[in-house]
Amino acid sequence: MVKSKIKELAKGGFSKTLERRRHIHANPELSFKEYNTSAYVRKELELIGIKDITACADTGLIALIKGKDPECGTTALRADLDALPIHEENKVDYRSVNEGVMHACGHDVHTSCLLGAAEILNSIKDDFQGTVKLIFQPGEERLPGGASKMIAEGVLKNPKVRSIIGQHVMPLIDAGKVGFRSGLYMASADEIYITIKGKGGHGAHPHQIIDPIAIAAQVITSLQQVVSRMAKPSVPSVLSIGKIIGNGSTNVIPAEVYMEGTFRTFNEEWRSEAHKRIVKVATEVTEALGGTCDIEVRRGYPYLENDPDLANHARNDAIAYLGEGNVEDLEIWPAGEDFAFYSHEVPACFYRLGIRNEKQGITSMLHTPTFNIDESALEVGTGLMAWLAVCELGRMK
Ligand code: NI
């Protein structure tokens, strides 16, 4: 049976997957600069025996594995290659050798698992129909997102991709388990930059000045109404101001205040409308109080929607592979993720790989200097990706 074959291969290949994960972890590279990582992935794919490899979006790679009747349909498996500008604090012997750069979002795990899945799929080519397209993409962490570049360069064509699956590590889920969600899952993520200009002066004479601190306070409060009063209750929205600089002192009111924040939601129409409202509220509140407002809302990734059919099938396939008790349902997660770009092009499923192990003290969240994984998750992440592709291709006619 294919399932037990895949399980055996994932188990047998574990030490190789571990070695690959540690190599990539020790040698992280920033977004769109993944030259060595890309060369390493290409070399590993060649060693596995995969010949059909093409470069895309500079450091990205596309590889094809053809099963029986390769024309009957193509499904894609995606991993991301880039790391973050974080100084690693883990004391492990595979710690980052590139100072200030770290795989703190688990992309080393995604890439090594996809290499492992490639090895499995390549060795069971006679057991499945159709074609698997492996996508190793650059720049997930940085706008405009490597996914958008690869799509623009045709990653979803030749052969045409009919569905795409991606996995991402999740520190809230125990190693050995995975999480799925059908429908809306992750948010569009846009950046807000505001400068409020007033007229600075002595804190004792506010009537002679225009106080940008007091104005900024009003703007922050008023912006909350975009979410609490203007958004439809059916469309979750988040607006957070995370940075505010007004550099006066006890008796000095500064001339300007600078703020940064984020706006996240799950509907493109509302997203555009909300951008207009944010600009209008910030500008008009500021002007009413005598100041001027420079505001920019910079568009990030779109929202991510898991195709209900594909996500439900994949969830059932995961249950068949791991057992009911190891497959969880995910809540909406308003972080951004550039896999979203694929989800607006073809049926997509983005699921979570559990990596937490409280007993071993592995609980750090993503994007922190102590993020790490229970490496036993590599076996699940490798075998499940291969299994999901085989099941998905089996449904294509
Ligand atoms: Ni990530």
mmCIF file of C-alpha atoms and ligand atoms in Angstrom:
data_model
loop_
_atom_site.group_PDB
_atom_site.id
_atom_site.type_symbol
_atom_site.label_atom_id
_atom_site.label_comp_id
_atom_site.label_asym_id
_atom_site.label_seq_id
_atom_site.Cartn_x
_atom_site.Cartn_y
_atom_site.Cartn_z
ATOM 1 C CA MET A 1 0.000 0.000 0.000
ATOM 2 C CA VAL A 2 1.283 3.447 -0.924
ATOM 3 C CA LYS A 3 0.598 4.906 2.506
ATOM 4 C CA SER A 4 2.746 2.427 4.388
ATOM 5 C CA LYS A 5 5.447 2.756 1.726
ATOM 6 C CA ILE A 6 5.495 6.532 2.244
ATOM 7 C CA LYS A 7 5.607 6.103 6.025
ATOM 8 C CA GLU A 8 8.550 3.737 5.770
ATOM 9 C CA LEU A 9 10.406 6.053 3.399
ATOM 10 C CA ALA A 10 9.786 9.065 5.660
ATOM 11 C CA LYS A 11 11.131 7.089 8.589
ATOM 12 C CA GLY A 12 14.097 5.715 6.664
ATOM 13 C CA GLY A 13 14.914 9.162 5.294
ATOM 14 C CA PHE A 14 14.662 10.907 8.659
ATOM 15 C CA SER A 15 18.401 11.189 9.333
ATOM 16 C CA LYS A 16 18.933 12.677 5.862
ATOM 17 C CA THR A 17 16.091 15.170 6.387
ATOM 18 C CA LEU A 18 17.596 16.076 9.761
ATOM 19 C CA GLU A 19 20.990 16.645 8.174
ATOM 20 C CA ARG A 20 19.447 18.849 5.476
ATOM 21 C CA ARG A 21 17.421 20.816 8.008
ATOM 22 C CA ARG A 22 20.478 21.468 10.159
ATOM 23 C CA HIS A 23 22.581 22.453 7.166
ATOM 24 C CA ILE A 24 19.982 24.973 5.992
ATOM 25 C CA HIS A 25 19.412 26.188 9.555
ATOM 26 C CA ALA A 26 23.137 26.826 10.072
ATOM 27 C CA ASN A 27 23.412 28.727 6.774
ATOM 28 C CA PRO A 28 20.429 31.098 6.659
ATOM 29 C CA GLU A 29 20.106 33.812 4.007
ATOM 30 C CA LEU A 30 17.869 36.867 3.850
ATOM 31 C CA SER A 31 14.922 37.276 1.482
ATOM 32 C CA PHE A 32 15.803 37.316 -2.229
ATOM 33 C CA LYS A 33 19.463 36.589 -1.392
ATOM 34 C CA GLU A 34 19.057 32.816 -0.972
ATOM 35 C CA TYR A 35 21.853 32.009 -3.458
ATOM 36 C CA ASN A 36 23.634 29.327 -1.439
ATOM 37 C CA THR A 37 20.375 27.816 -0.183
ATOM 38 C CA SER A 38 19.084 27.631 -3.749
ATOM 39 C CA ALA A 39 22.322 26.011 -4.963
ATOM 40 C CA TYR A 40 22.139 23.523 -2.077
ATOM 41 C CA VAL A 41 18.515 22.616 -2.878
ATOM 42 C CA ARG A 42 19.377 22.154 -6.562
ATOM 43 C CA LYS A 43 22.324 19.902 -5.692
ATOM 44 C CA GLU A 44 20.186 17.805 -3.331
ATOM 45 C CA LEU A 45 17.430 17.456 -5.960
ATOM 46 C CA GLU A 46 20.044 16.286 -8.479
ATOM 47 C CA LEU A 47 21.457 13.785 -5.981
ATOM 48 C CA ILE A 48 17.929 12.462 -5.458
ATOM 49 C CA GLY A 49 17.818 11.892 -9.207
ATOM 50 C CA ILE A 50 15.433 14.651 -10.229
ATOM 51 C CA LYS A 51 16.503 16.102 -13.565
ATOM 52 C CA ASP A 52 13.718 18.483 -14.487
ATOM 53 C CA ILE A 53 14.794 21.575 -12.500
ATOM 54 C CA THR A 54 14.423 25.193 -13.604
ATOM 55 C CA ALA A 55 15.296 28.497 -11.950
ATOM 56 C CA CYS A 56 12.542 31.067 -11.395
ATOM 57 C CA ALA A 57 12.513 34.528 -9.796
ATOM 58 C CA ASP A 58 16.317 34.510 -9.492
ATOM 59 C CA THR A 59 16.795 32.241 -6.452
ATOM 60 C CA GLY A 60 13.609 30.193 -6.776
ATOM 61 C CA LEU A 61 13.511 26.647 -8.166
ATOM 62 C CA ILE A 62 10.825 24.570 -9.834
ATOM 63 C CA ALA A 63 11.227 20.800 -10.131
ATOM 64 C CA LEU A 64 8.944 18.229 -11.705
ATOM 65 C CA ILE A 65 8.345 14.616 -10.710
ATOM 66 C CA LYS A 66 6.269 12.708 -13.233
ATOM 67 C CA GLY A 67 4.249 9.703 -12.194
ATOM 68 C CA LYS A 68 2.252 7.404 -14.467
ATOM 69 C CA ASP A 69 0.215 9.289 -17.068
ATOM 70 C CA PRO A 70 1.888 12.638 -16.197
ATOM 71 C CA GLU A 71 -0.601 14.619 -18.327
ATOM 72 C CA CYS A 72 -3.595 13.736 -16.196
ATOM 73 C CA GLY A 73 -3.005 16.611 -13.779
ATOM 74 C CA THR A 74 -0.428 18.559 -11.791
ATOM 75 C CA THR A 75 -0.428 19.445 -8.122
ATOM 76 C CA ALA A 76 2.189 21.733 -6.567
ATOM 77 C CA LEU A 77 3.975 21.498 -3.222
ATOM 78 C CA ARG A 78 5.543 24.708 -1.987
ATOM 79 C CA ALA A 79 8.350 25.561 0.445
ATOM 80 C CA ASP A 80 9.988 28.920 1.182
ATOM 81 C CA LEU A 81 13.760 29.446 1.364
ATOM 82 C CA ASP A 82 14.431 32.692 3.225
ATOM 83 C CA ALA A 83 15.436 33.546 6.797
ATOM 84 C CA LEU A 84 15.001 36.611 9.017
ATOM 85 C CA PRO A 85 17.258 39.414 10.288
ATOM 86 C CA ILE A 86 17.331 38.004 13.841
ATOM 87 C CA HIS A 87 20.358 37.111 15.992
ATOM 88 C CA GLU A 88 19.996 33.462 16.997
ATOM 89 C CA GLU A 89 20.202 32.749 20.736
ATOM 90 C CA ASN A 90 19.829 28.959 20.576
ATOM 91 C CA LYS A 91 22.862 27.099 21.877
ATOM 92 C CA VAL A 92 22.831 24.208 19.433
ATOM 93 C CA ASP A 93 25.694 22.945 17.306
ATOM 94 C CA TYR A 94 23.785 23.794 14.124
ATOM 95 C CA ARG A 95 23.320 27.413 15.235
ATOM 96 C CA SER A 96 23.368 30.072 12.486
ATOM 97 C CA VAL A 97 26.879 30.855 11.236
ATOM 98 C CA ASN A 98 25.599 34.009 9.530
ATOM 99 C CA GLU A 99 25.568 36.542 12.363
ATOM 100 C CA GLY A 100 22.290 38.418 12.600
ATOM 101 C CA VAL A 101 20.453 36.077 10.244
ATOM 102 C CA MET A 102 18.304 33.219 11.501
ATOM 103 C CA HIS A 103 15.733 30.696 10.349
ATOM 104 C CA ALA A 104 13.275 31.882 13.001
ATOM 105 C CA CYS A 105 10.171 31.148 10.917
ATOM 106 C CA GLY A 106 10.928 27.509 10.158
ATOM 107 C CA HIS A 107 11.533 27.900 6.440
ATOM 108 C CA ASP A 108 14.533 25.570 6.937
ATOM 109 C CA VAL A 109 11.984 22.975 8.056
ATOM 110 C CA HIS A 110 9.661 23.605 5.100
ATOM 111 C CA THR A 111 12.537 23.295 2.621
ATOM 112 C CA SER A 112 14.094 20.169 4.138
ATOM 113 C CA CYS A 113 10.669 18.502 4.412
ATOM 114 C CA LEU A 114 9.953 19.259 0.764
ATOM 115 C CA LEU A 115 13.330 17.786 -0.226
ATOM 116 C CA GLY A 116 12.433 14.692 1.790
ATOM 117 C CA ALA A 117 9.010 14.531 0.135
ATOM 118 C CA ALA A 118 10.708 14.880 -3.267
ATOM 119 C CA GLU A 119 12.920 11.909 -2.469
ATOM 120 C CA ILE A 120 9.900 9.817 -1.458
ATOM 121 C CA LEU A 121 7.818 10.820 -4.489
ATOM 122 C CA ASN A 122 10.689 10.195 -6.869
ATOM 123 C CA SER A 123 11.092 6.670 -5.567
ATOM 124 C CA ILE A 124 7.370 5.810 -5.829
ATOM 125 C CA LYS A 125 6.769 7.338 -9.279
ATOM 126 C CA ASP A 126 5.098 4.144 -10.460
ATOM 127 C CA ASP A 127 2.581 4.286 -7.622
ATOM 128 C CA PHE A 128 0.838 7.544 -8.504
ATOM 129 C CA GLN A 129 -0.614 9.252 -11.536
ATOM 130 C CA GLY A 130 0.026 12.797 -12.717
ATOM 131 C CA THR A 131 2.806 15.285 -12.033
ATOM 132 C CA VAL A 132 4.097 16.868 -8.836
ATOM 133 C CA LYS A 133 5.552 20.346 -9.199
ATOM 134 C CA LEU A 134 7.932 21.253 -6.387
ATOM 135 C CA ILE A 135 8.174 24.979 -5.732
ATOM 136 C CA PHE A 136 11.088 26.307 -3.686
ATOM 137 C CA GLN A 137 10.364 30.014 -3.489
ATOM 138 C CA PRO A 138 12.434 32.976 -2.336
ATOM 139 C CA GLY A 139 11.474 35.995 -0.276
ATOM 140 C CA GLU A 140 8.404 34.997 1.715
ATOM 141 C CA GLU A 141 9.278 37.444 4.480
ATOM 142 C CA ARG A 142 9.625 40.529 2.342
ATOM 143 C CA LEU A 143 7.377 42.558 0.050
ATOM 144 C CA PRO A 144 6.433 42.036 -2.720
ATOM 145 C CA GLY A 145 6.775 38.353 -1.746
ATOM 146 C CA GLY A 146 8.587 35.680 -3.723
ATOM 147 C CA ALA A 147 5.271 33.983 -4.519
ATOM 148 C CA SER A 148 4.060 37.009 -6.498
ATOM 149 C CA LYS A 149 7.342 37.061 -8.463
ATOM 150 C CA MET A 150 7.184 33.358 -9.269
ATOM 151 C CA ILE A 151 3.546 33.630 -10.355
ATOM 152 C CA ALA A 152 4.468 36.555 -12.629
ATOM 153 C CA GLU A 153 7.200 34.366 -14.142
ATOM 154 C CA GLY A 154 4.730 31.556 -14.810
ATOM 155 C CA VAL A 155 5.283 29.071 -11.968
ATOM 156 C CA LEU A 156 1.638 27.978 -12.158
ATOM 157 C CA LYS A 157 1.856 27.224 -15.917
ATOM 158 C CA ASN A 158 3.634 24.582 -18.048
ATOM 159 C CA PRO A 159 2.362 22.274 -16.777
ATOM 160 C CA LYS A 160 -0.690 24.067 -15.441
ATOM 161 C CA VAL A 161 -0.989 23.695 -11.674
ATOM 162 C CA ARG A 162 -4.480 22.544 -10.664
ATOM 163 C CA SER A 163 -3.963 22.757 -6.914
ATOM 164 C CA ILE A 164 -1.248 23.766 -4.490
ATOM 165 C CA ILE A 165 -0.362 22.684 -0.966
ATOM 166 C CA GLY A 166 1.954 24.422 1.490
ATOM 167 C CA GLN A 167 2.923 23.654 5.061
ATOM 168 C CA HIS A 168 4.144 25.957 7.831
ATOM 169 C CA VAL A 169 5.494 25.171 11.282
ATOM 170 C CA MET A 170 3.256 26.097 14.233
ATOM 171 C CA PRO A 171 4.671 26.420 17.787
ATOM 172 C CA LEU A 172 1.193 26.187 19.344
ATOM 173 C CA ILE A 173 0.705 22.634 18.052
ATOM 174 C CA ASP A 174 2.557 19.638 19.501
ATOM 175 C CA ALA A 175 5.017 17.762 17.320
ATOM 176 C CA GLY A 176 3.275 14.768 15.788
ATOM 177 C CA LYS A 177 0.133 16.765 15.074
ATOM 178 C CA VAL A 178 -0.994 19.023 12.262
ATOM 179 C CA GLY A 179 -3.718 21.655 11.832
ATOM 180 C CA PHE A 180 -6.112 22.370 8.963
ATOM 181 C CA ARG A 181 -8.682 25.024 8.181
ATOM 182 C CA SER A 182 -11.152 25.293 5.350
ATOM 183 C CA GLY A 183 -11.969 28.743 3.933
ATOM 184 C CA LEU A 184 -10.561 32.042 5.211
ATOM 185 C CA TYR A 185 -7.399 31.453 7.194
ATOM 186 C CA MET A 186 -4.828 34.269 7.122
ATOM 187 C CA ALA A 187 -5.235 38.020 6.705
ATOM 188 C CA SER A 188 -4.175 40.600 4.185
ATOM 189 C CA ALA A 189 -1.474 42.639 5.893
ATOM 190 C CA ASP A 190 -0.972 46.302 5.029
ATOM 191 C CA GLU A 191 1.374 48.803 6.626
ATOM 192 C CA ILE A 192 0.342 52.235 7.905
ATOM 193 C CA TYR A 193 2.795 55.140 8.151
ATOM 194 C CA ILE A 194 1.606 58.433 9.679
ATOM 195 C CA THR A 195 3.379 61.702 10.404
ATOM 196 C CA ILE A 196 1.340 64.309 12.270
ATOM 197 C CA LYS A 197 2.785 67.784 12.083
ATOM 198 C CA GLY A 198 1.875 70.539 14.520
ATOM 199 C CA LYS A 199 3.824 73.392 16.032
ATOM 200 C CA GLY A 200 6.132 72.626 18.943
ATOM 201 C CA GLY A 201 6.831 74.771 21.967
ATOM 202 C CA HIS A 202 6.761 75.110 25.747
ATOM 203 C CA GLY A 203 4.519 72.656 27.544
ATOM 204 C CA ALA A 204 3.251 75.518 29.697
ATOM 205 C CA HIS A 205 1.678 77.371 26.762
ATOM 206 C CA PRO A 206 -0.382 74.873 24.771
ATOM 207 C CA HIS A 207 -2.636 77.644 23.419
ATOM 208 C CA GLN A 208 0.312 79.072 21.496
ATOM 209 C CA ILE A 209 1.186 75.830 19.777
ATOM 210 C CA ILE A 210 -0.396 72.938 17.872
ATOM 211 C CA ASP A 211 0.120 69.812 19.941
ATOM 212 C CA PRO A 212 0.803 66.762 17.718
ATOM 213 C CA ILE A 213 0.866 64.471 20.776
ATOM 214 C CA ALA A 214 -2.723 65.275 21.720
ATOM 215 C CA ILE A 215 -3.723 65.030 18.049
ATOM 216 C CA ALA A 216 -1.997 61.633 17.681
ATOM 217 C CA ALA A 217 -3.948 60.359 20.701
ATOM 218 C CA GLN A 218 -7.212 61.388 18.990
ATOM 219 C CA VAL A 219 -6.137 59.835 15.697
ATOM 220 C CA ILE A 220 -5.293 56.497 17.350
ATOM 221 C CA THR A 221 -8.634 56.416 19.170
ATOM 222 C CA SER A 222 -10.596 57.448 16.073
ATOM 223 C CA LEU A 223 -8.869 54.865 13.872
ATOM 224 C CA GLN A 224 -10.207 52.133 16.151
ATOM 225 C CA GLN A 225 -13.666 53.059 14.860
ATOM 226 C CA VAL A 226 -12.697 51.872 11.378
ATOM 227 C CA VAL A 227 -12.627 48.386 12.876
ATOM 228 C CA SER A 228 -15.296 48.680 15.581
ATOM 229 C CA ARG A 229 -17.920 50.815 13.778
ATOM 230 C CA MET A 230 -17.319 50.621 10.014
ATOM 231 C CA ALA A 231 -16.276 47.009 9.324
ATOM 232 C CA LYS A 232 -19.019 44.448 8.801
ATOM 233 C CA PRO A 233 -19.117 41.999 11.712
ATOM 234 C CA SER A 234 -18.758 39.161 9.202
ATOM 235 C CA VAL A 235 -15.352 40.386 8.066
ATOM 236 C CA PRO A 236 -12.716 40.210 10.798
ATOM 237 C CA SER A 237 -10.406 43.244 10.828
ATOM 238 C CA VAL A 238 -7.437 44.304 12.933
ATOM 239 C CA LEU A 239 -5.912 47.763 13.186
ATOM 240 C CA SER A 240 -2.918 48.177 15.481
ATOM 241 C CA ILE A 241 -0.542 51.081 15.946
ATOM 242 C CA GLY A 242 2.775 49.585 17.046
ATOM 243 C CA LYS A 243 5.099 52.538 16.996
ATOM 244 C CA ILE A 244 4.702 56.106 18.172
ATOM 245 C CA ILE A 245 7.504 58.614 18.420
ATOM 246 C CA GLY A 246 6.846 62.077 19.829
ATOM 247 C CA ASN A 247 10.171 63.168 21.109
ATOM 248 C CA GLY A 248 9.505 66.126 23.421
ATOM 249 C CA SER A 249 10.024 66.122 27.179
ATOM 250 C CA THR A 250 8.174 67.038 30.400
ATOM 251 C CA ASN A 251 7.916 70.659 29.332
ATOM 252 C CA VAL A 252 8.523 70.492 25.603
ATOM 253 C CA ILE A 253 5.845 69.668 23.079
ATOM 254 C CA PRO A 254 7.466 68.357 19.876
ATOM 255 C CA ALA A 255 6.650 69.641 16.406
ATOM 256 C CA GLU A 256 5.652 66.244 15.067
ATOM 257 C CA VAL A 257 4.660 62.699 15.931
ATOM 258 C CA TYR A 258 5.485 59.657 13.839
ATOM 259 C CA MET A 259 3.470 56.425 13.964
ATOM 260 C CA GLU A 260 3.468 53.031 12.299
ATOM 261 C CA GLY A 261 0.828 50.366 12.349
ATOM 262 C CA THR A 262 -0.846 47.523 10.532
ATOM 263 C CA PHE A 263 -4.255 46.886 9.019
ATOM 264 C CA ARG A 264 -5.419 43.310 8.438
ATOM 265 C CA THR A 265 -8.585 41.874 7.025
ATOM 266 C CA PHE A 266 -10.146 39.092 4.925
ATOM 267 C CA ASN A 267 -12.016 40.770 2.096
ATOM 268 C CA GLU A 268 -10.498 42.679 -0.845
ATOM 269 C CA GLU A 269 -13.399 45.074 -1.304
ATOM 270 C CA TRP A 270 -13.427 46.049 2.368
ATOM 271 C CA ARG A 271 -9.638 46.250 2.342
ATOM 272 C CA SER A 272 -9.683 48.979 -0.344
ATOM 273 C CA GLU A 273 -12.588 50.778 1.336
ATOM 274 C CA ALA A 274 -10.864 50.607 4.741
ATOM 275 C CA HIS A 275 -7.691 52.125 3.298
ATOM 276 C CA LYS A 276 -9.723 55.163 2.195
ATOM 277 C CA ARG A 277 -11.402 55.416 5.598
ATOM 278 C CA ILE A 278 -8.081 55.194 7.444
ATOM 279 C CA VAL A 279 -6.619 58.019 5.359
ATOM 280 C CA LYS A 280 -9.768 60.137 5.736
ATOM 281 C CA VAL A 281 -10.085 59.665 9.502
ATOM 282 C CA ALA A 282 -6.406 60.370 10.200
ATOM 283 C CA THR A 283 -6.292 63.382 7.877
ATOM 284 C CA GLU A 284 -9.561 65.007 8.898
ATOM 285 C CA VAL A 285 -9.158 64.482 12.657
ATOM 286 C CA THR A 286 -5.681 66.003 12.413
ATOM 287 C CA GLU A 287 -6.880 68.942 10.336
ATOM 288 C CA ALA A 288 -9.842 69.624 12.607
ATOM 289 C CA LEU A 289 -7.374 70.021 15.440
ATOM 290 C CA GLY A 290 -5.067 72.317 13.478
ATOM 291 C CA GLY A 291 -2.329 69.976 12.336
ATOM 292 C CA THR A 292 -1.391 68.355 9.050
ATOM 293 C CA CYS A 293 -1.154 64.649 8.383
ATOM 294 C CA ASP A 294 1.066 62.704 5.986
ATOM 295 C CA ILE A 295 -0.257 59.191 5.733
ATOM 296 C CA GLU A 296 0.592 56.197 3.586
ATOM 297 C CA VAL A 297 -1.100 52.809 3.626
ATOM 298 C CA ARG A 298 1.255 50.375 1.910
ATOM 299 C CA ARG A 299 -0.308 47.221 0.471
ATOM 300 C CA GLY A 300 1.160 43.919 1.603
ATOM 301 C CA TYR A 301 0.031 40.361 0.900
ATOM 302 C CA PRO A 302 -3.638 39.555 0.193
ATOM 303 C CA TYR A 303 -5.715 37.363 2.519
ATOM 304 C CA LEU A 304 -5.217 33.613 2.334
ATOM 305 C CA GLU A 305 -8.201 31.416 1.620
ATOM 306 C CA ASN A 306 -8.028 27.646 1.743
ATOM 307 C CA ASP A 307 -10.176 26.108 -0.967
ATOM 308 C CA PRO A 308 -12.955 24.305 0.955
ATOM 309 C CA ASP A 309 -12.914 21.181 -1.242
ATOM 310 C CA LEU A 310 -9.156 20.825 -1.262
ATOM 311 C CA ALA A 311 -8.803 21.649 2.447
ATOM 312 C CA ASN A 312 -11.474 19.137 3.451
ATOM 313 C CA HIS A 313 -9.940 16.434 1.273
ATOM 314 C CA ALA A 314 -6.457 17.180 2.600
ATOM 315 C CA ARG A 315 -7.722 17.138 6.188
ATOM 316 C CA ASN A 316 -9.255 13.696 5.628
ATOM 317 C CA ASP A 317 -6.068 12.512 3.915
ATOM 318 C CA ALA A 318 -4.089 13.722 6.944
ATOM 319 C CA ILE A 319 -6.443 11.826 9.264
ATOM 320 C CA ALA A 320 -5.888 8.707 7.172
ATOM 321 C CA TYR A 321 -2.128 9.200 7.510
ATOM 322 C CA LEU A 322 -1.790 10.379 11.132
ATOM 323 C CA GLY A 323 -5.014 9.312 12.836
ATOM 324 C CA GLU A 324 -7.964 11.452 13.917
ATOM 325 C CA GLY A 325 -6.376 12.510 17.216
ATOM 326 C CA ASN A 326 -3.411 14.094 15.452
ATOM 327 C CA VAL A 327 -5.332 16.431 13.166
ATOM 328 C CA GLU A 328 -6.593 19.680 14.696
ATOM 329 C CA ASP A 329 -8.854 22.430 13.391
ATOM 330 C CA LEU A 330 -7.222 25.839 13.148
ATOM 331 C CA GLU A 331 -8.605 29.223 14.174
ATOM 332 C CA ILE A 332 -8.365 32.227 11.851
ATOM 333 C CA TRP A 333 -4.788 33.514 12.123
ATOM 334 C CA PRO A 334 -4.441 37.209 11.180
ATOM 335 C CA ALA A 335 -0.767 37.064 10.295
ATOM 336 C CA GLY A 336 0.240 37.597 6.664
ATOM 337 C CA GLU A 337 1.737 34.940 4.395
ATOM 338 C CA ASP A 338 2.643 35.215 0.735
ATOM 339 C CA PHE A 339 1.244 31.734 -0.014
ATOM 340 C CA ALA A 340 -1.936 33.856 -0.190
ATOM 341 C CA PHE A 341 -0.958 34.897 -3.722
ATOM 342 C CA TYR A 342 -1.250 31.288 -4.909
ATOM 343 C CA SER A 343 -4.617 30.948 -3.157
ATOM 344 C CA HIS A 344 -6.018 33.736 -5.365
ATOM 345 C CA GLU A 345 -4.897 31.863 -8.511
ATOM 346 C CA VAL A 346 -5.640 28.155 -7.948
ATOM 347 C CA PRO A 347 -7.308 25.983 -5.270
ATOM 348 C CA ALA A 348 -4.867 26.096 -2.368
ATOM 349 C CA CYS A 349 -4.394 24.507 1.038
ATOM 350 C CA PHE A 350 -2.022 25.907 3.648
ATOM 351 C CA TYR A 351 -1.756 23.729 6.742
ATOM 352 C CA ARG A 352 0.240 23.767 9.960
ATOM 353 C CA LEU A 353 2.891 21.352 11.111
ATOM 354 C CA GLY A 354 3.102 20.977 14.906
ATOM 355 C CA ILE A 355 6.628 21.394 16.292
ATOM 356 C CA ARG A 356 6.012 22.144 19.994
ATOM 357 C CA ASN A 357 7.441 20.028 22.788
ATOM 358 C CA GLU A 358 6.865 21.509 26.216
ATOM 359 C CA LYS A 359 8.821 18.772 28.019
ATOM 360 C CA GLN A 360 11.868 19.622 25.942
ATOM 361 C CA GLY A 361 11.256 23.348 26.503
ATOM 362 C CA ILE A 362 10.459 23.935 22.825
ATOM 363 C CA THR A 363 7.755 26.597 23.078
ATOM 364 C CA SER A 364 9.253 29.765 21.534
ATOM 365 C CA MET A 365 7.048 31.540 19.038
ATOM 366 C CA LEU A 366 7.888 32.309 15.417
ATOM 367 C CA HIS A 367 10.233 35.250 14.707
ATOM 368 C CA THR A 368 11.907 35.052 18.144
ATOM 369 C CA PRO A 369 15.674 34.486 18.736
ATOM 370 C CA THR A 370 15.010 31.216 20.590
ATOM 371 C CA PHE A 371 12.587 29.690 18.095
ATOM 372 C CA ASN A 372 13.308 26.030 17.474
ATOM 373 C CA ILE A 373 11.464 22.808 16.727
ATOM 374 C CA ASP A 374 11.074 19.286 18.048
ATOM 375 C CA GLU A 375 12.883 17.694 15.130
ATOM 376 C CA SER A 376 10.729 14.567 15.248
ATOM 377 C CA ALA A 377 8.227 16.746 13.345
ATOM 378 C CA LEU A 378 10.438 16.450 10.259
ATOM 379 C CA GLU A 379 9.273 12.889 9.679
ATOM 380 C CA VAL A 380 5.611 13.968 9.764
ATOM 381 C CA GLY A 381 6.264 17.025 7.571
ATOM 382 C CA THR A 382 8.102 14.959 4.979
ATOM 383 C CA GLY A 383 5.778 11.981 4.720
ATOM 384 C CA LEU A 384 2.569 13.985 4.926
ATOM 385 C CA MET A 385 3.546 16.323 2.077
ATOM 386 C CA ALA A 386 4.253 13.311 -0.155
ATOM 387 C CA TRP A 387 1.029 11.576 0.921
ATOM 388 C CA LEU A 388 -1.146 14.674 0.357
ATOM 389 C CA ALA A 389 0.264 15.066 -3.173
ATOM 390 C CA VAL A 390 -0.379 11.417 -4.032
ATOM 391 C CA CYS A 391 -3.961 11.601 -2.691
ATOM 392 C CA GLU A 392 -4.663 14.879 -4.488
ATOM 393 C CA LEU A 393 -3.377 13.524 -7.809
ATOM 394 C CA GLY A 394 -5.495 10.422 -7.311
ATOM 395 C CA ARG A 395 -8.577 12.657 -7.404
ATOM 396 C CA MET A 396 -7.615 14.260 -10.751
ATOM 397 C CA LYS A 397 -9.157 12.951 -13.916
HETATM 398 NI NI NI B 1 7.079 31.829 7.615
#
